[in-house]
Short mmCIF file of N, CA, C and O in Angstrom, two decimals:
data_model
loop_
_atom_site.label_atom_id
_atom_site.label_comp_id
_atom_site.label_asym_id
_atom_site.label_seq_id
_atom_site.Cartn_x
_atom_site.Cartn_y
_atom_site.Cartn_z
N UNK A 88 7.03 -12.58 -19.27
CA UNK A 88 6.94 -11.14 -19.21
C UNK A 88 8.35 -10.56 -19.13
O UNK A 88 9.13 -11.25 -18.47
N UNK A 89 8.96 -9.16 -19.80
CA UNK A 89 9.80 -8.86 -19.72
C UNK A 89 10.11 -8.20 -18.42
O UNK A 89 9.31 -8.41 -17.52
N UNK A 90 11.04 -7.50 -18.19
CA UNK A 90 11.65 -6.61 -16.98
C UNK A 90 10.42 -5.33 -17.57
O UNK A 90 9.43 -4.94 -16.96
N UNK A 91 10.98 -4.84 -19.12
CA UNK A 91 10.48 -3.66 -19.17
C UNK A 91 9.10 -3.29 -19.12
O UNK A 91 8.61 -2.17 -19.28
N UNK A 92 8.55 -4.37 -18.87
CA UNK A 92 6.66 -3.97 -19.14
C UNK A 92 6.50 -3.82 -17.39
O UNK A 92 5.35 -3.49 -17.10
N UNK A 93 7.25 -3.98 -16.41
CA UNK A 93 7.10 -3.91 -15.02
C UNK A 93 6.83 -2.57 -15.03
O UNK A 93 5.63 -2.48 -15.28
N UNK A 94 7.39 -1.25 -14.87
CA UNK A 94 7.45 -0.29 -14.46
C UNK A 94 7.64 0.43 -15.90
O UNK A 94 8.26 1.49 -15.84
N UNK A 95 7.20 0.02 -17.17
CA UNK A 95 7.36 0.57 -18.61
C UNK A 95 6.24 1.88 -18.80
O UNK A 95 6.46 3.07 -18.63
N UNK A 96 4.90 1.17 -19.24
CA UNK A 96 3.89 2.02 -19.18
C UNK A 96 3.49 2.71 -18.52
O UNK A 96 3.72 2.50 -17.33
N UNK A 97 2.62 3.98 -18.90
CA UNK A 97 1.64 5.15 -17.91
C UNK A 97 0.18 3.95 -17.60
O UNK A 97 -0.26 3.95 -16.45
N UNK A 98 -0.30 3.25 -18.35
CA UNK A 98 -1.56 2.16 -18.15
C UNK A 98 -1.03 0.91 -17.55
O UNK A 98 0.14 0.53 -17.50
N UNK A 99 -1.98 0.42 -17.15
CA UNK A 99 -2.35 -1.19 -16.38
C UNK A 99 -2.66 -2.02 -17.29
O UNK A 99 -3.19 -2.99 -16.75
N UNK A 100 -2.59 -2.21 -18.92
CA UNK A 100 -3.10 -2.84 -19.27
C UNK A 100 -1.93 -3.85 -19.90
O UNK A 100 -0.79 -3.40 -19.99
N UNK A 101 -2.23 -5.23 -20.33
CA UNK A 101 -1.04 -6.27 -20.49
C UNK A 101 -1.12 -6.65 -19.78
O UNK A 101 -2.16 -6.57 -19.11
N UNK A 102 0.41 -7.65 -19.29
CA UNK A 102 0.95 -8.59 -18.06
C UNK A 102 0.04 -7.80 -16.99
O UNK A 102 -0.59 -6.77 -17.24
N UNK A 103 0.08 -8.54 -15.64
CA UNK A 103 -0.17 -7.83 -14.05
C UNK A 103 0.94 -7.42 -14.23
O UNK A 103 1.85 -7.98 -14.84
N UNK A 104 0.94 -5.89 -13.44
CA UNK A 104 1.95 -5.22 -12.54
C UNK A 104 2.42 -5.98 -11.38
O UNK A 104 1.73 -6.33 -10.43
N UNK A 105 3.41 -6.14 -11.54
CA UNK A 105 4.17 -6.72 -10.51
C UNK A 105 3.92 -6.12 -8.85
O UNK A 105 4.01 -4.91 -8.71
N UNK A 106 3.72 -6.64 -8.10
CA UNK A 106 3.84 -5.80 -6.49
C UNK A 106 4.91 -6.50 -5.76
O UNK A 106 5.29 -7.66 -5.85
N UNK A 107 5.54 -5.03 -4.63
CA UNK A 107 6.92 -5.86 -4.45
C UNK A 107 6.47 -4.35 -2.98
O UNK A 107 5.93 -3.25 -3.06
N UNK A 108 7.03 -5.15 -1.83
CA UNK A 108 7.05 -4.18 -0.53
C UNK A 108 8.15 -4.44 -0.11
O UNK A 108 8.41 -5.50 0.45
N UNK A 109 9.16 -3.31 -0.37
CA UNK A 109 10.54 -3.08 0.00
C UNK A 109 10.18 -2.21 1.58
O UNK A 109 9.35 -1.31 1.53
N UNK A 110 10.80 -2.52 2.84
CA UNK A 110 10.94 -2.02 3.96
C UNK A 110 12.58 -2.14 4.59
O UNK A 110 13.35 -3.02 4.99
N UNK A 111 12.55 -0.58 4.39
CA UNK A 111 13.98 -0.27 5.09
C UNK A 111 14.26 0.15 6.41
O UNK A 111 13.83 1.23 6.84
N UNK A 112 15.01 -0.69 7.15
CA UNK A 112 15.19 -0.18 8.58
C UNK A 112 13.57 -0.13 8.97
O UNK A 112 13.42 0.99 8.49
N UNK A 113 12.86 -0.32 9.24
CA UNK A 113 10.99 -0.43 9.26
C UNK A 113 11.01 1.54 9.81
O UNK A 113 10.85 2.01 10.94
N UNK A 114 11.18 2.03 8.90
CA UNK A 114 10.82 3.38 8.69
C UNK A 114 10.99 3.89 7.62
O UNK A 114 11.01 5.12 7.57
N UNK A 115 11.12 3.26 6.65
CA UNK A 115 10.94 3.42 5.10
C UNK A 115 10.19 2.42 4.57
O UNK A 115 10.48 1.28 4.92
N UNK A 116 9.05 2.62 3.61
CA UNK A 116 8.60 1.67 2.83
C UNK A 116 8.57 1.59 0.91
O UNK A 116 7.87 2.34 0.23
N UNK A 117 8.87 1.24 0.72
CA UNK A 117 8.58 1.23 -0.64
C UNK A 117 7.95 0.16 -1.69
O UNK A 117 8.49 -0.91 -1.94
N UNK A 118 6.38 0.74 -2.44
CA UNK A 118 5.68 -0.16 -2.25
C UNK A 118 4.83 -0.42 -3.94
O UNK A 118 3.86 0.30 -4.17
N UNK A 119 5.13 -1.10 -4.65
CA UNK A 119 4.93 -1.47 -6.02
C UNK A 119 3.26 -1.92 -6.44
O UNK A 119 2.54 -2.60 -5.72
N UNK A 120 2.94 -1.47 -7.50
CA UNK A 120 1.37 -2.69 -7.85
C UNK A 120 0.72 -1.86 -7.32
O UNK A 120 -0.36 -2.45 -7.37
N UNK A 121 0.52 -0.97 -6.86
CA UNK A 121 -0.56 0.11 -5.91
C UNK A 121 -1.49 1.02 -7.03
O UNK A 121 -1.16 1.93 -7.80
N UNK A 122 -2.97 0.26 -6.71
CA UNK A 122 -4.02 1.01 -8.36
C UNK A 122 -4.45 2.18 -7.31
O UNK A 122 -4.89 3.09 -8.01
N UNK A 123 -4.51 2.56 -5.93
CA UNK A 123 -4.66 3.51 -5.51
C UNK A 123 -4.64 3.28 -4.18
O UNK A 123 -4.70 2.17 -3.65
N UNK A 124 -4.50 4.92 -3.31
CA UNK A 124 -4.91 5.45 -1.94
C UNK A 124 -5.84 5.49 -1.72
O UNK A 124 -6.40 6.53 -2.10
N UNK A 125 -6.97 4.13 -0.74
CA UNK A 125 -7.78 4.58 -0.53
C UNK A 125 -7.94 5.85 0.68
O UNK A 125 -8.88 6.65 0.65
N UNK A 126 -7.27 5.86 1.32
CA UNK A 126 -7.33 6.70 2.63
C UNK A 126 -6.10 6.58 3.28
O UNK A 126 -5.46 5.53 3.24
N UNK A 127 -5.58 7.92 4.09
CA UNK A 127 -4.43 7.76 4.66
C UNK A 127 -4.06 8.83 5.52
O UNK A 127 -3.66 9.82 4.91
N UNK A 128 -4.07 8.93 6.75
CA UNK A 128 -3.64 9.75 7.80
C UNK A 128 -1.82 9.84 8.31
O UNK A 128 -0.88 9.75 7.53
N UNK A 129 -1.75 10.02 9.82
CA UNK A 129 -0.30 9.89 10.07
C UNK A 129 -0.20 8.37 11.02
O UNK A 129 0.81 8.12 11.69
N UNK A 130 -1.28 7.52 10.95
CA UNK A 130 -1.54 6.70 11.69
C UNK A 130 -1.47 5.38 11.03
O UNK A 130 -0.82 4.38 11.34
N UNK A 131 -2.65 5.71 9.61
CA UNK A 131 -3.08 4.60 8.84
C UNK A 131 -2.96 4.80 7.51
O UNK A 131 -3.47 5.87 7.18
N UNK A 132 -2.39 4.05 6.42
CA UNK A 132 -2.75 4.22 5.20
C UNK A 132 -3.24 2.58 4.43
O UNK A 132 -2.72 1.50 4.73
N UNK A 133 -4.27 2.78 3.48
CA UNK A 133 -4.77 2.14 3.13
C UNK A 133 -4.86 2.02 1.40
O UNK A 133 -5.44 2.83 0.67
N UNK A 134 -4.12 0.74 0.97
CA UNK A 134 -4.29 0.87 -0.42
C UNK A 134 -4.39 -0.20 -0.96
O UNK A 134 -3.83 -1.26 -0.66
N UNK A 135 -5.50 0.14 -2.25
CA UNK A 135 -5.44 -0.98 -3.48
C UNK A 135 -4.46 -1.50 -3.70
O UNK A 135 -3.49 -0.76 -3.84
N UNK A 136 -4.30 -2.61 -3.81
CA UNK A 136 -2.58 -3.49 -4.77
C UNK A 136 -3.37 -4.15 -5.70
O UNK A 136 -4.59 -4.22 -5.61
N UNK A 137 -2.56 -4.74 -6.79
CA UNK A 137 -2.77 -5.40 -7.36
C UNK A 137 -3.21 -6.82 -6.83
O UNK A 137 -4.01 -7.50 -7.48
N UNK A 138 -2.68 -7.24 -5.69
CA UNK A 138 -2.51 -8.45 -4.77
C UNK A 138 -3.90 -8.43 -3.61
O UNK A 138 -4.13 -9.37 -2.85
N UNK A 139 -4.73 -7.15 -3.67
CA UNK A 139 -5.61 -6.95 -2.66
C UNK A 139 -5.16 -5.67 -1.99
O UNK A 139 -4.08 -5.13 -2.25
N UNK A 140 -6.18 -5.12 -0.98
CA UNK A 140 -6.18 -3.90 -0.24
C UNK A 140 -5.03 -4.42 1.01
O UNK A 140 -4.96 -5.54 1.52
N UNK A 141 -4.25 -3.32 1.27
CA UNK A 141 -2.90 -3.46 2.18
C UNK A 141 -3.12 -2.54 3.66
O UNK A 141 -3.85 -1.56 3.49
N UNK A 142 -2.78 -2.65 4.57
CA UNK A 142 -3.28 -1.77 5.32
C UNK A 142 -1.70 -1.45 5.95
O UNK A 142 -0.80 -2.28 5.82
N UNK A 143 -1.49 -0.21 6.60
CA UNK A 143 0.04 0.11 7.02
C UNK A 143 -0.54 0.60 8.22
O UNK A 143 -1.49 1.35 8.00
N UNK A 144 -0.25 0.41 9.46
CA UNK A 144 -0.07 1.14 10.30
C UNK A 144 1.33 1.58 11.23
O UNK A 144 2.43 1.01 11.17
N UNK A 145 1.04 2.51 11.94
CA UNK A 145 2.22 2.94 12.74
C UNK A 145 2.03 4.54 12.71
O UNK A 145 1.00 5.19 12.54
N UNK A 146 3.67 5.07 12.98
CA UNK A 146 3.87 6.57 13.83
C UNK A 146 3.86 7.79 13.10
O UNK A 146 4.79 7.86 12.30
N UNK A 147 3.21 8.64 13.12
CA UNK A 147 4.02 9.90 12.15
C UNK A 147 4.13 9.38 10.56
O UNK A 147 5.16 9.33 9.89
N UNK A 148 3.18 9.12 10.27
CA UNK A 148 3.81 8.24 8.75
C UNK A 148 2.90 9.35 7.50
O UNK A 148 1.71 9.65 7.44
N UNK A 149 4.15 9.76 6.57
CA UNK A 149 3.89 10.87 5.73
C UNK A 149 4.14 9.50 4.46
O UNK A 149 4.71 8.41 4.58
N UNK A 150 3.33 10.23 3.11
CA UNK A 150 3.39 10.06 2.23
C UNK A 150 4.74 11.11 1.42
O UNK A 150 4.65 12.34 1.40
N UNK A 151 6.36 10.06 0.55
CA UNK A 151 7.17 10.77 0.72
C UNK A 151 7.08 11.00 -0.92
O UNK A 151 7.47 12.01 -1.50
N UNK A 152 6.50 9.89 -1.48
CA UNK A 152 6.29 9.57 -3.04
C UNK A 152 4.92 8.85 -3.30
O UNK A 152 4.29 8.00 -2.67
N UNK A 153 4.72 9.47 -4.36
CA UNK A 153 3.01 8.98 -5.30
C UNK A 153 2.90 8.69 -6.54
O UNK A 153 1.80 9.04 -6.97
N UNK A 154 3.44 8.30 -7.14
CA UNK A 154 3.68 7.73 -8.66
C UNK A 154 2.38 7.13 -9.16
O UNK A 154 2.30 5.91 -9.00
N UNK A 155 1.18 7.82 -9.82
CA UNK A 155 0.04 6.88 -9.54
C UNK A 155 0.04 6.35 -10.88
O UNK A 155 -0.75 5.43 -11.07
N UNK A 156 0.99 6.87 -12.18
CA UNK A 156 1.21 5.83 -13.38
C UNK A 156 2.04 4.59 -13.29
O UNK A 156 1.88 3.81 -14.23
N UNK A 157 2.55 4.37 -12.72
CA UNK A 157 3.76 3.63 -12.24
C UNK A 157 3.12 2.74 -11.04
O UNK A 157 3.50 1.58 -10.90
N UNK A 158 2.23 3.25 -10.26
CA UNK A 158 1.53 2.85 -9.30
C UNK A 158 2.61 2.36 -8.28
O UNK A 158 2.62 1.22 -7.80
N UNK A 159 3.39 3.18 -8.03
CA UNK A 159 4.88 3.31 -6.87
C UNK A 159 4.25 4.27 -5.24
O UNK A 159 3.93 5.46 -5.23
N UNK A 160 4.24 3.62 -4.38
CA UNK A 160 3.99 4.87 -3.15
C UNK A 160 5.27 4.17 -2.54
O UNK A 160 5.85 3.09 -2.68
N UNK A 161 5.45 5.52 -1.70
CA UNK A 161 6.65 5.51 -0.62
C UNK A 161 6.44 5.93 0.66
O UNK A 161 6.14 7.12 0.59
N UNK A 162 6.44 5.59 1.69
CA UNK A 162 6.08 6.01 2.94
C UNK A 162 6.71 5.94 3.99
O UNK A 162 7.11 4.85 4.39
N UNK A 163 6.92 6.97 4.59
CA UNK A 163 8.32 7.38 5.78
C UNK A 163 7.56 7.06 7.18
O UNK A 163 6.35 6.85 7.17
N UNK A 164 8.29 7.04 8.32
CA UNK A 164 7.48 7.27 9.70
C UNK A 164 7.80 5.45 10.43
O UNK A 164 8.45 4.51 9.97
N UNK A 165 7.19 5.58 11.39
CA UNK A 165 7.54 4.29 12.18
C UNK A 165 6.55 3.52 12.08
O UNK A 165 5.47 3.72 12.63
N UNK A 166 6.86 2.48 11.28
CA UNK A 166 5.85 1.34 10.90
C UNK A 166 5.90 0.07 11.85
O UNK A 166 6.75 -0.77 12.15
N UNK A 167 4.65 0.30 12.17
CA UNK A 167 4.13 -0.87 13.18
C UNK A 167 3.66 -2.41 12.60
O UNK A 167 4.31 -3.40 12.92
N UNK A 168 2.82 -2.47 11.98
CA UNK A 168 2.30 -3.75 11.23
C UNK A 168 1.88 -3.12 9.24
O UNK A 168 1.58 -1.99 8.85
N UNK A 169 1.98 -3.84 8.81
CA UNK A 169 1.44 -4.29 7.77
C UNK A 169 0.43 -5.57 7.26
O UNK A 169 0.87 -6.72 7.31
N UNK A 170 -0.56 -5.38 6.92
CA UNK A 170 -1.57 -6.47 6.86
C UNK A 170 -2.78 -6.46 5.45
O UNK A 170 -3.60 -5.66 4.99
N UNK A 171 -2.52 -7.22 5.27
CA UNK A 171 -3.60 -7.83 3.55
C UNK A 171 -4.62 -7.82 3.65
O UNK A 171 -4.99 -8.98 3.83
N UNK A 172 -5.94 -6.73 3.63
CA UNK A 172 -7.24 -7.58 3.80
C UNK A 172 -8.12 -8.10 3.09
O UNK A 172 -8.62 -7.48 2.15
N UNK A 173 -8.56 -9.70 3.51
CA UNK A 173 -9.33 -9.98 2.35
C UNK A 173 -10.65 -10.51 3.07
O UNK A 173 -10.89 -11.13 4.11
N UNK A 174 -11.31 -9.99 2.10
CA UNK A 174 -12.83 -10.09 2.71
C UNK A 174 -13.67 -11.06 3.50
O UNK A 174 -14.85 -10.81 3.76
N UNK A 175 -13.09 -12.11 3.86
CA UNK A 175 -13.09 -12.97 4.92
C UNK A 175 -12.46 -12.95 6.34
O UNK A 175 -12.75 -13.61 7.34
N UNK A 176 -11.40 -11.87 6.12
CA UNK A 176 -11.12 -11.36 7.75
C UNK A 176 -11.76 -10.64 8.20
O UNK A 176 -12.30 -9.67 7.67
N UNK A 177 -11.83 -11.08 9.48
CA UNK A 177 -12.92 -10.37 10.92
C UNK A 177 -11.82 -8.86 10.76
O UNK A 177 -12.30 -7.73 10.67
N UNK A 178 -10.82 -9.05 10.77
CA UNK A 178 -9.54 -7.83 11.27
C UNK A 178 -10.41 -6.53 9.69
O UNK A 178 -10.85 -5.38 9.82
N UNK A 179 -10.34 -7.14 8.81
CA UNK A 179 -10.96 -6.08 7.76
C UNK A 179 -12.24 -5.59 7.84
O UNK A 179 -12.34 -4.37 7.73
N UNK A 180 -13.48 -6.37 8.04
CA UNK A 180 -14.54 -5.76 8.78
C UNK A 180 -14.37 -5.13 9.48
O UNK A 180 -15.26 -4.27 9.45
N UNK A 181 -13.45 -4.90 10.49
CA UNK A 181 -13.22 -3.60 11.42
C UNK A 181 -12.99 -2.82 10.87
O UNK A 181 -13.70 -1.89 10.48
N UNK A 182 -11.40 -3.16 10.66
CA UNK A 182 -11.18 -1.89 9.63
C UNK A 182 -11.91 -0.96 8.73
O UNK A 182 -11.72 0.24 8.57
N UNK A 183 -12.84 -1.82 8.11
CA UNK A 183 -13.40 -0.93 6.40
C UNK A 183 -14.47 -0.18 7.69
O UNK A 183 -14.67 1.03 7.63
N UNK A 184 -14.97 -0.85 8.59
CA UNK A 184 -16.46 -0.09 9.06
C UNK A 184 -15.59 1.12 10.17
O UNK A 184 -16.24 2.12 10.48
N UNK A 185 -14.80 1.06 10.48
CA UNK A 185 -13.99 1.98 11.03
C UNK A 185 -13.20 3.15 10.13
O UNK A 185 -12.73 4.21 10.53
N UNK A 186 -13.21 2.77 9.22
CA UNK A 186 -13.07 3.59 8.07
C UNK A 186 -14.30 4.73 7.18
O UNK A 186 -14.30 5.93 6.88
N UNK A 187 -15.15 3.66 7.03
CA UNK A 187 -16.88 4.31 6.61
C UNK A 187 -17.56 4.39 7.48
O UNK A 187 -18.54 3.70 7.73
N UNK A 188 -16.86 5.72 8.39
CA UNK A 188 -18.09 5.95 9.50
C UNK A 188 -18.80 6.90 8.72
O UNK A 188 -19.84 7.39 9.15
#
């Protein structure tokens, strides 16, 4: 795959999109491969990757960038954990049913 088909196209279609979670000073995030927001407060945000659903938590946390062709988010605020869920964690059953109340 080239460099340019990473971040080239407005579509998903071809190679996978690459996913890549850049964290600066852990109050910046910057976060690649993202097919969408499922949900997101100043607490929690929750998103599709290419790699599986990602979960962010922590402080005050704003959405600073949304690139949804590019599938780029950026997110400011004091980040506590980051975590992968895949449908065999007990930790994601919480989550999703804490989510779909």
């Amino acid at each position: 795959m080239s460099r340019h088909d990473e971040f080239g196209g407005s579509t998903n279609k071809g190679p996978v999109q690459e996913h890549d979670v850049i964290m600066r000073g852990r109050r910046l995030l910057d976060i690649t491969g993202v097919k969408q927001v499922e949900s997101f407060d100043n607490e929690e945000f929750l998103l599709e990757t290419v790699m599986g659903f990602l979960a962010i938590r922590g402080q005050n946390l704003q959405m600073k960038n949304l690139d949804v062709d590019k599938g780029v988010v950026s997110i400011k605020g004091r980040i506590f954990d980051l975590v992968y869920l895949d449908d065999h964690q007990e930790k994601a059953k919480g989550f999703f049913s804490k989510l779909f109340k």
